[in-house]
Tab-separated table of C-alpha atoms in Angstrom:
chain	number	residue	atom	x	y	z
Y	1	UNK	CA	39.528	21.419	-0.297
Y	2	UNK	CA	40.299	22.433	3.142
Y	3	UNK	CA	37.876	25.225	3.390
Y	4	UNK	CA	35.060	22.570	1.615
Y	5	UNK	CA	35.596	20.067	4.624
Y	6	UNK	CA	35.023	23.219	7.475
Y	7	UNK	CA	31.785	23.757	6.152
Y	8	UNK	CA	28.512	22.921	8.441
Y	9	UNK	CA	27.238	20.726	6.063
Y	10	UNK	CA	29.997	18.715	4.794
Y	11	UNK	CA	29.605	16.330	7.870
Y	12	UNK	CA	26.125	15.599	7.921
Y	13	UNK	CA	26.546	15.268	3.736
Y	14	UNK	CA	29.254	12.829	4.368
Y	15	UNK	CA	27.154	10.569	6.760
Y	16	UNK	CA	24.479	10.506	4.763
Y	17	UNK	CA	26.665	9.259	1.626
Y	18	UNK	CA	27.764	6.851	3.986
Y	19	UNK	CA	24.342	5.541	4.903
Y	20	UNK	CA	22.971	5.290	1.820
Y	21	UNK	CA	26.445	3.184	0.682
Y	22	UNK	CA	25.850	0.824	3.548
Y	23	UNK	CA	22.293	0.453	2.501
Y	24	UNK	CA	23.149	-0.241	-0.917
Y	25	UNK	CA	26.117	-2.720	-0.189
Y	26	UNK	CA	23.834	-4.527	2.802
Y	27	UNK	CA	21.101	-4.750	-0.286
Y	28	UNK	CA	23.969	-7.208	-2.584
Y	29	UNK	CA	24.364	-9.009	0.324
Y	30	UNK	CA	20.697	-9.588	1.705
Y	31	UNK	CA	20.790	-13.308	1.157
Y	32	UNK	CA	23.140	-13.319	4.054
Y	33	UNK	CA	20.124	-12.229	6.516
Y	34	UNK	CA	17.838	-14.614	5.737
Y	35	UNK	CA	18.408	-16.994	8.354
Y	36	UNK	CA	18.357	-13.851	10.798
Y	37	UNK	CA	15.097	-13.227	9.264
Y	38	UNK	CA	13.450	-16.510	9.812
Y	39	UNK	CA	15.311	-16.695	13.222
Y	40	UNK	CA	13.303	-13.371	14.382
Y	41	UNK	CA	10.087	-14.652	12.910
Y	42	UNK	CA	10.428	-17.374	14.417
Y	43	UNK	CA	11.017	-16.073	17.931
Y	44	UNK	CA	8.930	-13.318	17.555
Y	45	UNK	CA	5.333	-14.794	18.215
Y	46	UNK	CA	5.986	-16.557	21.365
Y	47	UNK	CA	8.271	-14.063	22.316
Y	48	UNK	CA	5.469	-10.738	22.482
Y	49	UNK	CA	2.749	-13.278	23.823
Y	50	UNK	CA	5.085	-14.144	26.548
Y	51	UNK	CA	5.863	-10.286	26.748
Y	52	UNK	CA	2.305	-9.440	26.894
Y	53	UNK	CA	1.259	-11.850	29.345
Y	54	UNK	CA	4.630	-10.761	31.421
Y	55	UNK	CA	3.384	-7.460	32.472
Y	56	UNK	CA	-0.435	-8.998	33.116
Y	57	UNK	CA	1.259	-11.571	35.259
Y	58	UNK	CA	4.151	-9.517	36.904
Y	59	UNK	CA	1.988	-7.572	39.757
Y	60	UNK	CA	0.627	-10.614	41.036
Y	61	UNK	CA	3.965	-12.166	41.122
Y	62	UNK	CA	5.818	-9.983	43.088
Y	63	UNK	CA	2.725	-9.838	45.718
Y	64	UNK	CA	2.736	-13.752	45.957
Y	65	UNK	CA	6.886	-13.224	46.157
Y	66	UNK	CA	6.377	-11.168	49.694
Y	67	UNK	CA	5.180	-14.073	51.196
Y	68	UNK	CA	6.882	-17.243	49.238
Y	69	UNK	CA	9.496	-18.390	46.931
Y	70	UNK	CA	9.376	-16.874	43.594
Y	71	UNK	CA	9.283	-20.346	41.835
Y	72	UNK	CA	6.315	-20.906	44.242
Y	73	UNK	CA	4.163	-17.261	43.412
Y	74	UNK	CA	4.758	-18.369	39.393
Y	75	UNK	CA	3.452	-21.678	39.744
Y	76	UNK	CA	0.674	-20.657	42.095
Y	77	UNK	CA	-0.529	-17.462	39.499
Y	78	UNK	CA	-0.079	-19.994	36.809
Y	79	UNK	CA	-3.239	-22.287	38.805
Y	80	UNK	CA	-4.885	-19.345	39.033
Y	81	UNK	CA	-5.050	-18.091	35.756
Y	82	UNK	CA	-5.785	-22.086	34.237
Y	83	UNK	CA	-8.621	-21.703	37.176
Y	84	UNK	CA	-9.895	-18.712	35.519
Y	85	UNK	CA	-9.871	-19.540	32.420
Y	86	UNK	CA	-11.183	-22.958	33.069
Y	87	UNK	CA	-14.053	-21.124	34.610
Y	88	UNK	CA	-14.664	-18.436	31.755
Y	89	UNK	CA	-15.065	-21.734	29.036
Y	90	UNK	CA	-17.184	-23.544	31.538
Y	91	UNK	CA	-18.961	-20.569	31.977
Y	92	UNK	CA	-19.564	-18.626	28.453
Y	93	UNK	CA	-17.941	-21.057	26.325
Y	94	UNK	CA	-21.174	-23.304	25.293
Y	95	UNK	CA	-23.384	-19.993	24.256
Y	96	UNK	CA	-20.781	-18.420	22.373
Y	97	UNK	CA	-20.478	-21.475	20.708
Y	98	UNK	CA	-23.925	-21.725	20.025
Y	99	UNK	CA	-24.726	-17.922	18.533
Y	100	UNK	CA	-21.626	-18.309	16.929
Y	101	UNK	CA	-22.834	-21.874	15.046
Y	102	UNK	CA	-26.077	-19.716	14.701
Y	103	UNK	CA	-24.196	-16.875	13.322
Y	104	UNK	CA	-22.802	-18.830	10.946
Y	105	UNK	CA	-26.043	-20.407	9.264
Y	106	UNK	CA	-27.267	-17.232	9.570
Y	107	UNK	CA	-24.903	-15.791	7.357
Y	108	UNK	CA	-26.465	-16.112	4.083
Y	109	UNK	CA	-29.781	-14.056	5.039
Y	110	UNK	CA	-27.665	-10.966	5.724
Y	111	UNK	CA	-26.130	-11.351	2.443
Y	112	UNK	CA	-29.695	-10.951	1.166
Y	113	UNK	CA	-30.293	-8.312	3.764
Y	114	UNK	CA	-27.696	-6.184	2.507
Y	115	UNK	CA	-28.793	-6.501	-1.277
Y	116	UNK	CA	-32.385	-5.930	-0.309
Y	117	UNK	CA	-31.323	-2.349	1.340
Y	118	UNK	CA	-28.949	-1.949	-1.577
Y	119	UNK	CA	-32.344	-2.435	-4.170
Y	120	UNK	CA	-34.209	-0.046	-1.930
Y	121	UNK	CA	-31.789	2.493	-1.638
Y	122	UNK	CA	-31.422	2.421	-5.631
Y	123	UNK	CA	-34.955	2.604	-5.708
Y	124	UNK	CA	-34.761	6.213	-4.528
Y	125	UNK	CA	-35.182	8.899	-7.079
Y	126	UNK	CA	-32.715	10.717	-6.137
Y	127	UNK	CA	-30.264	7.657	-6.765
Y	128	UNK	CA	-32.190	7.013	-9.807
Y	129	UNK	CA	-31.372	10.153	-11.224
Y	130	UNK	CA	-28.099	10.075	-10.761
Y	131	UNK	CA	-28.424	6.041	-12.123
Y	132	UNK	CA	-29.567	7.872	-15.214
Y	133	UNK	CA	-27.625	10.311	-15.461
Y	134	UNK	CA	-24.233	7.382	-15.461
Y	135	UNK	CA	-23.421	4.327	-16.316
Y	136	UNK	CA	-24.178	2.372	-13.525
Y	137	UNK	CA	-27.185	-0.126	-14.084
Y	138	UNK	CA	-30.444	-0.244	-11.307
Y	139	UNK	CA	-29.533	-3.509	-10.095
Y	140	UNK	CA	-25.543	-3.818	-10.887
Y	141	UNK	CA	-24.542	-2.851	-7.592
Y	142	UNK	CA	-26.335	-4.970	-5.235
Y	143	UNK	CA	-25.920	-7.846	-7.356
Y	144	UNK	CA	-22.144	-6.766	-7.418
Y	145	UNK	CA	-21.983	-6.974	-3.438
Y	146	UNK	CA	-23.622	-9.686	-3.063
Y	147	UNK	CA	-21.721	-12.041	-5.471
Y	148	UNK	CA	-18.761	-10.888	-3.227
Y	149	UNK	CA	-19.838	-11.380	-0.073
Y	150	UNK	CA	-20.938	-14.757	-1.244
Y	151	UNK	CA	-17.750	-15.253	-2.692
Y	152	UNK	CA	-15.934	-14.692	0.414
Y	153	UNK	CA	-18.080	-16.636	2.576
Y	154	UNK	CA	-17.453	-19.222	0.702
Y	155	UNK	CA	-13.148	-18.796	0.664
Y	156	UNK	CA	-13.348	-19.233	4.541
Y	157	UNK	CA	-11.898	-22.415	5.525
Y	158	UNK	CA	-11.006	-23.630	1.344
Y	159	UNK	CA	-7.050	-23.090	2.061
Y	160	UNK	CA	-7.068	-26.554	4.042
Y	161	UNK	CA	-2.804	-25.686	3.959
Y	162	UNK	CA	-3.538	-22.222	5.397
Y	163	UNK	CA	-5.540	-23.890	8.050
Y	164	UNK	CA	-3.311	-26.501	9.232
Y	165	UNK	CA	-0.527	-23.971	9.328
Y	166	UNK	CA	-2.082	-22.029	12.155
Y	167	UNK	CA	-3.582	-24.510	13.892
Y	168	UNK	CA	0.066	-25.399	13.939
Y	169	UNK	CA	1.209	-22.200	15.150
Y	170	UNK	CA	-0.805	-22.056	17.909
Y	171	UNK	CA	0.305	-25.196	19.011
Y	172	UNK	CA	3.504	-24.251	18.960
Y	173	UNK	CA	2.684	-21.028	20.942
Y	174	UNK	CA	0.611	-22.883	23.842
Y	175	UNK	CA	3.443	-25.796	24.401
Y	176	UNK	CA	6.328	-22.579	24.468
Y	177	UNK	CA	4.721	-19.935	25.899
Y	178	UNK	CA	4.379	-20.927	29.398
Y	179	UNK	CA	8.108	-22.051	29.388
Y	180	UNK	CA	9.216	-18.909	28.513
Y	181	UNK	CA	6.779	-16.636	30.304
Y	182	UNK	CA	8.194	-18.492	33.385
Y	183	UNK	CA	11.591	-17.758	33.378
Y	184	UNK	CA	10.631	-14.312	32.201
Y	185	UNK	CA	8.991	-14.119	35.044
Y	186	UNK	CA	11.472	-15.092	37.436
Y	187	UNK	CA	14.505	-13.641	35.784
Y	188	UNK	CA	12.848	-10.680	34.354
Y	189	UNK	CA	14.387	-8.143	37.604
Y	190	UNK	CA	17.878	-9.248	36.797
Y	191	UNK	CA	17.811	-8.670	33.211
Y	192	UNK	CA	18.746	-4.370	33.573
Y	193	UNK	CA	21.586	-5.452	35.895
Y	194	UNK	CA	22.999	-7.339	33.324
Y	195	UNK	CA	22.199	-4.787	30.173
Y	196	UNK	CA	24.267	-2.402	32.496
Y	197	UNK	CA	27.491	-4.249	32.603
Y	198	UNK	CA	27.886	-2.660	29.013
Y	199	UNK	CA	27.474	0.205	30.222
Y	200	UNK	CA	29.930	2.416	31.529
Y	201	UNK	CA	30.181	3.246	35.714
Y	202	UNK	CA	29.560	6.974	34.612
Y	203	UNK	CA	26.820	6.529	32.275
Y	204	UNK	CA	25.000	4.093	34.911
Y	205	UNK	CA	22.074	5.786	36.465
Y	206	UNK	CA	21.374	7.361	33.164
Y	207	UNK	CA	20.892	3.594	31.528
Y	208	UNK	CA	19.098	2.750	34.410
Y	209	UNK	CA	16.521	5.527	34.138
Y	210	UNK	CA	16.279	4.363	30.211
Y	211	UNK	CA	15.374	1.179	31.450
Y	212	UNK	CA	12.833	2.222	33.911
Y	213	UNK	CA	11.183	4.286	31.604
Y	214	UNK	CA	10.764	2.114	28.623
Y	215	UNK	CA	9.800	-0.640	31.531
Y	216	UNK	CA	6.996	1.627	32.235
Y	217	UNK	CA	5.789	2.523	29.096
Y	218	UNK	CA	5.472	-0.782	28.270
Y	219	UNK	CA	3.788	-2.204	31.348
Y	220	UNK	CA	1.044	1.236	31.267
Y	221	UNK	CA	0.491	0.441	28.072
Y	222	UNK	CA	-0.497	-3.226	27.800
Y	223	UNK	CA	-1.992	-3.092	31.409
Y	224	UNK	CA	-4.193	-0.569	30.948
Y	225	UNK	CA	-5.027	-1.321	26.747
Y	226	UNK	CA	-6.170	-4.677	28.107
Y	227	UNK	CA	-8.195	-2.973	31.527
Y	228	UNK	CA	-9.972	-0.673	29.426
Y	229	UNK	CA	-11.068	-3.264	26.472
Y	230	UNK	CA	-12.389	-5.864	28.599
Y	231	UNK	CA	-14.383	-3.048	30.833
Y	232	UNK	CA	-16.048	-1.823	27.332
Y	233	UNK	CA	-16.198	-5.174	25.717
Y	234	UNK	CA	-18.638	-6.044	29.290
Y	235	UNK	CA	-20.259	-3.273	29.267
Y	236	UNK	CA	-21.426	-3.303	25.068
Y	237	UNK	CA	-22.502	-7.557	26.156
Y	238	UNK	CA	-24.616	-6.123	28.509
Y	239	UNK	CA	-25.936	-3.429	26.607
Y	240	UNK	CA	-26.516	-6.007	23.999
Y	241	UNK	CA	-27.897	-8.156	26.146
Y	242	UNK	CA	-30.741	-6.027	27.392
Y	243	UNK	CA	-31.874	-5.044	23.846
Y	244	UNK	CA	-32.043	-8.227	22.705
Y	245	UNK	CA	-29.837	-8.140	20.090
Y	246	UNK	CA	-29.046	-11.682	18.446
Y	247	UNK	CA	-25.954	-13.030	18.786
Y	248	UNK	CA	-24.909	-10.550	21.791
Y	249	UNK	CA	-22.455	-12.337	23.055
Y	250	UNK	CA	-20.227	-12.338	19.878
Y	251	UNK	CA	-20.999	-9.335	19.573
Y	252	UNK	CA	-19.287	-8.356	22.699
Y	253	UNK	CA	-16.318	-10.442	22.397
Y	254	UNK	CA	-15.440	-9.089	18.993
Y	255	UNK	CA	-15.492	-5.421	20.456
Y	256	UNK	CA	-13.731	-6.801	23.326
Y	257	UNK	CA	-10.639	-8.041	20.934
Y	258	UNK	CA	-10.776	-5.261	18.790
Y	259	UNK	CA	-10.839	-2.537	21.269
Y	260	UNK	CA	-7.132	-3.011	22.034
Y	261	UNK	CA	-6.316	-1.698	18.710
Y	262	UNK	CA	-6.632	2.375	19.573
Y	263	UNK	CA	-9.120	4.413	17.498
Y	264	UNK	CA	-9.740	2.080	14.738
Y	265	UNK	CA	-10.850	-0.606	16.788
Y	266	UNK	CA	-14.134	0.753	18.310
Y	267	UNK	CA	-15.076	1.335	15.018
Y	268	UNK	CA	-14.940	-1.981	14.073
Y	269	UNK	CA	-15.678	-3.965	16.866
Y	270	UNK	CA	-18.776	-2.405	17.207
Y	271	UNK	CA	-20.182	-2.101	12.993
Y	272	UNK	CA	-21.505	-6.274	13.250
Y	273	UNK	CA	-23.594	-4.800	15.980
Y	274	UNK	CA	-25.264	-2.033	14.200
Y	275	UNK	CA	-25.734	-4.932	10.930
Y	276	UNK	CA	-26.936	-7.167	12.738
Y	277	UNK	CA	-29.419	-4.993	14.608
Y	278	UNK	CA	-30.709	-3.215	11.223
Y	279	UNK	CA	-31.126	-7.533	10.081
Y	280	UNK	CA	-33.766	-6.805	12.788
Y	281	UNK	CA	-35.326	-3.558	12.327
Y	282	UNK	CA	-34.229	0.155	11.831
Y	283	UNK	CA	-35.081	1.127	15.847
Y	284	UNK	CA	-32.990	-1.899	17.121
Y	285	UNK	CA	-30.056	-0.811	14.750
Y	286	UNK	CA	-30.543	2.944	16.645
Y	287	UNK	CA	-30.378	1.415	19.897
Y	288	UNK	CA	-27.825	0.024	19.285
Y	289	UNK	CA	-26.065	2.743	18.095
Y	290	UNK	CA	-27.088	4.768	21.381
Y	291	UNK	CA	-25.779	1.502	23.647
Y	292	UNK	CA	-21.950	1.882	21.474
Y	293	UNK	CA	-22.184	5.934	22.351
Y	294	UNK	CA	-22.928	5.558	26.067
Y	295	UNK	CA	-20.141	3.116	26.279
Y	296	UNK	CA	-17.608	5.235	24.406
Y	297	UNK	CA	-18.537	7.967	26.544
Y	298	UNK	CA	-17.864	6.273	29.738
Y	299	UNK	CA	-14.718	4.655	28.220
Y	300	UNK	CA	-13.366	8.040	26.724
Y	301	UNK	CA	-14.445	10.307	30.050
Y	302	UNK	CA	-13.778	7.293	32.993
Y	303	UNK	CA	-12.117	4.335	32.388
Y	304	UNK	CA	-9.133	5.364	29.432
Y	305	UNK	CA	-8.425	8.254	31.879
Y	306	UNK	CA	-8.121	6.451	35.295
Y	307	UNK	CA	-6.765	3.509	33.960
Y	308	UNK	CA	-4.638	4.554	30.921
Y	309	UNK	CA	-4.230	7.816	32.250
Y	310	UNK	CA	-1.261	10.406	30.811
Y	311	UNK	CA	1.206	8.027	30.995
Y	312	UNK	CA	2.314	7.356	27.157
Y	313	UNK	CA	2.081	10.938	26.396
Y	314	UNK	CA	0.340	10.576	23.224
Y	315	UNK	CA	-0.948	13.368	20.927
Y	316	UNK	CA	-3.952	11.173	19.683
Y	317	UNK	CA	-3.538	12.731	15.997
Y	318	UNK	CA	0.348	11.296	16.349
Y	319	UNK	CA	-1.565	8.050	17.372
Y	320	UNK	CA	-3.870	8.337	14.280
Y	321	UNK	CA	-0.666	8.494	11.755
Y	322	UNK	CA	1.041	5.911	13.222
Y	323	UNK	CA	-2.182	3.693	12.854
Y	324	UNK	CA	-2.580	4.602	9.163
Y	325	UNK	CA	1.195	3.836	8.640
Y	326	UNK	CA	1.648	0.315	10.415
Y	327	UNK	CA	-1.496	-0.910	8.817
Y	328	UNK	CA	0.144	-0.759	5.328
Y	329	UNK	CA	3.329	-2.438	6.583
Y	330	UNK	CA	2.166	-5.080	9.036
Y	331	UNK	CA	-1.756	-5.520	8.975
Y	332	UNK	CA	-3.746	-6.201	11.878
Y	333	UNK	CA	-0.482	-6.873	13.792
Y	334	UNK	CA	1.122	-3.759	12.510
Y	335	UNK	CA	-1.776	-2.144	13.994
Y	336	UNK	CA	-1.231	-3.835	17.723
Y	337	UNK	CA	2.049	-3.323	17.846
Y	338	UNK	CA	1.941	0.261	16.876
Y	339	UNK	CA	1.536	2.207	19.749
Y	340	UNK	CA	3.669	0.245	21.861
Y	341	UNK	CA	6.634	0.155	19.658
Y	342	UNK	CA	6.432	4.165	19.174
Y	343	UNK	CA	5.941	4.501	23.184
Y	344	UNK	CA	9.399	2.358	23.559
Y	345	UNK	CA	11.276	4.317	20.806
Y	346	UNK	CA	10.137	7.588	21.773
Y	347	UNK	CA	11.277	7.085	25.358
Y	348	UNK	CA	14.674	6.117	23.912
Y	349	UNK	CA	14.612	9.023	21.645
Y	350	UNK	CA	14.219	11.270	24.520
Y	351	UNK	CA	16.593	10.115	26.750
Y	352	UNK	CA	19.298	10.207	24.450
Y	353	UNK	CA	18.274	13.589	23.755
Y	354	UNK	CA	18.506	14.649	27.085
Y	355	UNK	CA	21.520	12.497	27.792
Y	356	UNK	CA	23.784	14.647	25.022
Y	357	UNK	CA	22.283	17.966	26.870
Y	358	UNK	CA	23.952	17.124	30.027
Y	359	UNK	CA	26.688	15.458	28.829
Y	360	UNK	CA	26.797	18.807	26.722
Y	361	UNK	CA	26.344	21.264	29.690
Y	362	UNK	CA	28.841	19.329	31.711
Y	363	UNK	CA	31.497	19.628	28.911
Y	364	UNK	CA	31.237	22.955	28.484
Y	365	UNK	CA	30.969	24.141	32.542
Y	366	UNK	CA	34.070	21.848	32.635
Y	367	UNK	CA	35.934	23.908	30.174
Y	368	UNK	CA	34.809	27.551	31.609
């Protein structure tokens, strides 16, 4: 028994055992977390908005802070951004209502758009030969797609329950929001001071540097996500704009919103465009198309690289795994949240890794 327990991998077999015991005992007991559970959820909403908005907010906080009372610099970036935003509804908030209304009405012609390139894309022989050479029927499919898109439509806005809830939620998020963006705001510097009184004297500077770097992660991250989205969502209005394209300035605010999402988002911020443009003719649809290349050019070879820089230290296939991972577990928010949440853990990962290397080193020089 003795000589079993010196083995190399009779540790690592009993803390596995261990895990797995925990796991299954934490499982009988999981009716105890619920009101953890609904406590995080909860928090959680108002809690990343008020993150997000932090590290927007934070620069121009600590420039107003050189010159007044940091009370003063919150309130005073507060005016500013209701002045901006004020002036951004003012300003594009009665045509994007109108193409969006138009959108809208609109919406049933592209459903017979897409079934009338459906019919003449069956009406190929090539297509028909392979029609006749299965079991799939000349008109099935468009009919098919266009009974569902129909279908769909028509579920928007049915779930009056659904509705109410998230009007609800937003509420909830506007009237909290500012209450606790402002006191992150103006506590926010003190907070590593006081994660380090649990930390020993010792191990200080080492937690500090933890905290700096997951700080900056964080803040390159959002900063620059949010720089480089509105710069192409501006840029595709434009381009939109001076083709002619219908409902441009949808158009454009969709790619903005959807651009933050890395890699995926592009994709499908900018497909409405390319619909809607071949609801107008096959050229338009091609310009189009050209207008969403430029733009990812520029973005991919200026403004992601002097903006977003090296900073996360990404490999972008690492990016593309993570992407196809948090989409199954958390949706559209799983897909936000992604990147940021691997940035933060990978920065503890490799601190901690470098922490037991010196602490390693240092043990062993102290024993020579």
């Amino acid at each position: 028994m003795y000589e079993l327990t010196r083995r190399k991998w009779f540790v690592p077999a009993v803390g596995i055992i261990l895990l797995l015991l925990i796991i299954f005992l934490l499982d009988l007991v999981s009716f105890v977390f619920t009101p953890l559970v609904i406590i995080f959820t909860t928090l959680a909403a108002p809690i990343i908005v008020a993150g997000v908005l932090y590290y927007l907010m934070r620069p121009f906080v600590h420039l107003g802070s050189k010159y007044m009372p940091d009370s003063l610099a919150i309130l005073l970036v507060y005016l500013l951004a209701a002045g901006v935003l004020t002036g951004l509804v003012f300003l594009i908030g009665p045509p994007l209502q109108q193409q969006f209304s138009k959108l809208v009405d609109n919406i049933p012609q592209f459903v017979e758009s897409v079934q009338g390139w459906l019919a003449d894309f069956q009406s190929n022989g090539w297509v028909q030969r392979f029609q006749e050479n299965g079991n799939v029927s000349t008109g099935q499919l468009g009919s098919q797609v266009g009974d569902y898109l129909s279908s769909s439509l028509e579920s928007i806005g049915s779930n009056i329950v659904s509705v109410i809830t998230t009007i609800t939620n937003i509420v909830v998020l506007l009237v909290t929001v500012p209450f606790v963006l402002f006191y992150m705001l103006k506590e926010g510097g003190k907070l590593p001071n006081r994660l380090l009184r649990f930390t020993p004297d010792k191990y200080e500077s080492e937690g500090r540097k933890v905290l700096k770097d997951l700080d900056h992660a964080l803040s390159s991250y959002i900063q620059g996500q949010l720089i480089v989205s509105l710069c192409v969502g501006t840029l595709l209005t434009i381009g939109y704009f001076i083709l002619g394209l219908q409902y441009s300035l949808v158009l454009g605010v969709v790619a903005t919103v959807t651009n933050v999402v890395p890699f995926i988002g592009p994709f499908i911020g900018t497909a409405p465009a390319v619909i809607v443009g071949l609801t107008e003719s096959p050229i338009k649809a091609l310009l189009v198309l050209l207008v969403i290349i430029i733009v990812q050019q520029i973005d991919s070879n200026f403004f992601s690289p002097q903006v977003m820089g090296k900073k996360l230290d990404i490999h972008p296939l690492t990016v593309i795994f993570i992407l196809l991972v948090s989409a199954n577990f958390g949706g559209i928010i799983g897909l936000i949240l992604a990147v940021p949440t691997y940035a933060v853990g990978k920065s503890i990962v490799v601190n901690m890794y470098r922490f037991i290397l010196i602490h390693r080193k240092a043990k062993s020089e102290k024993q020579v």
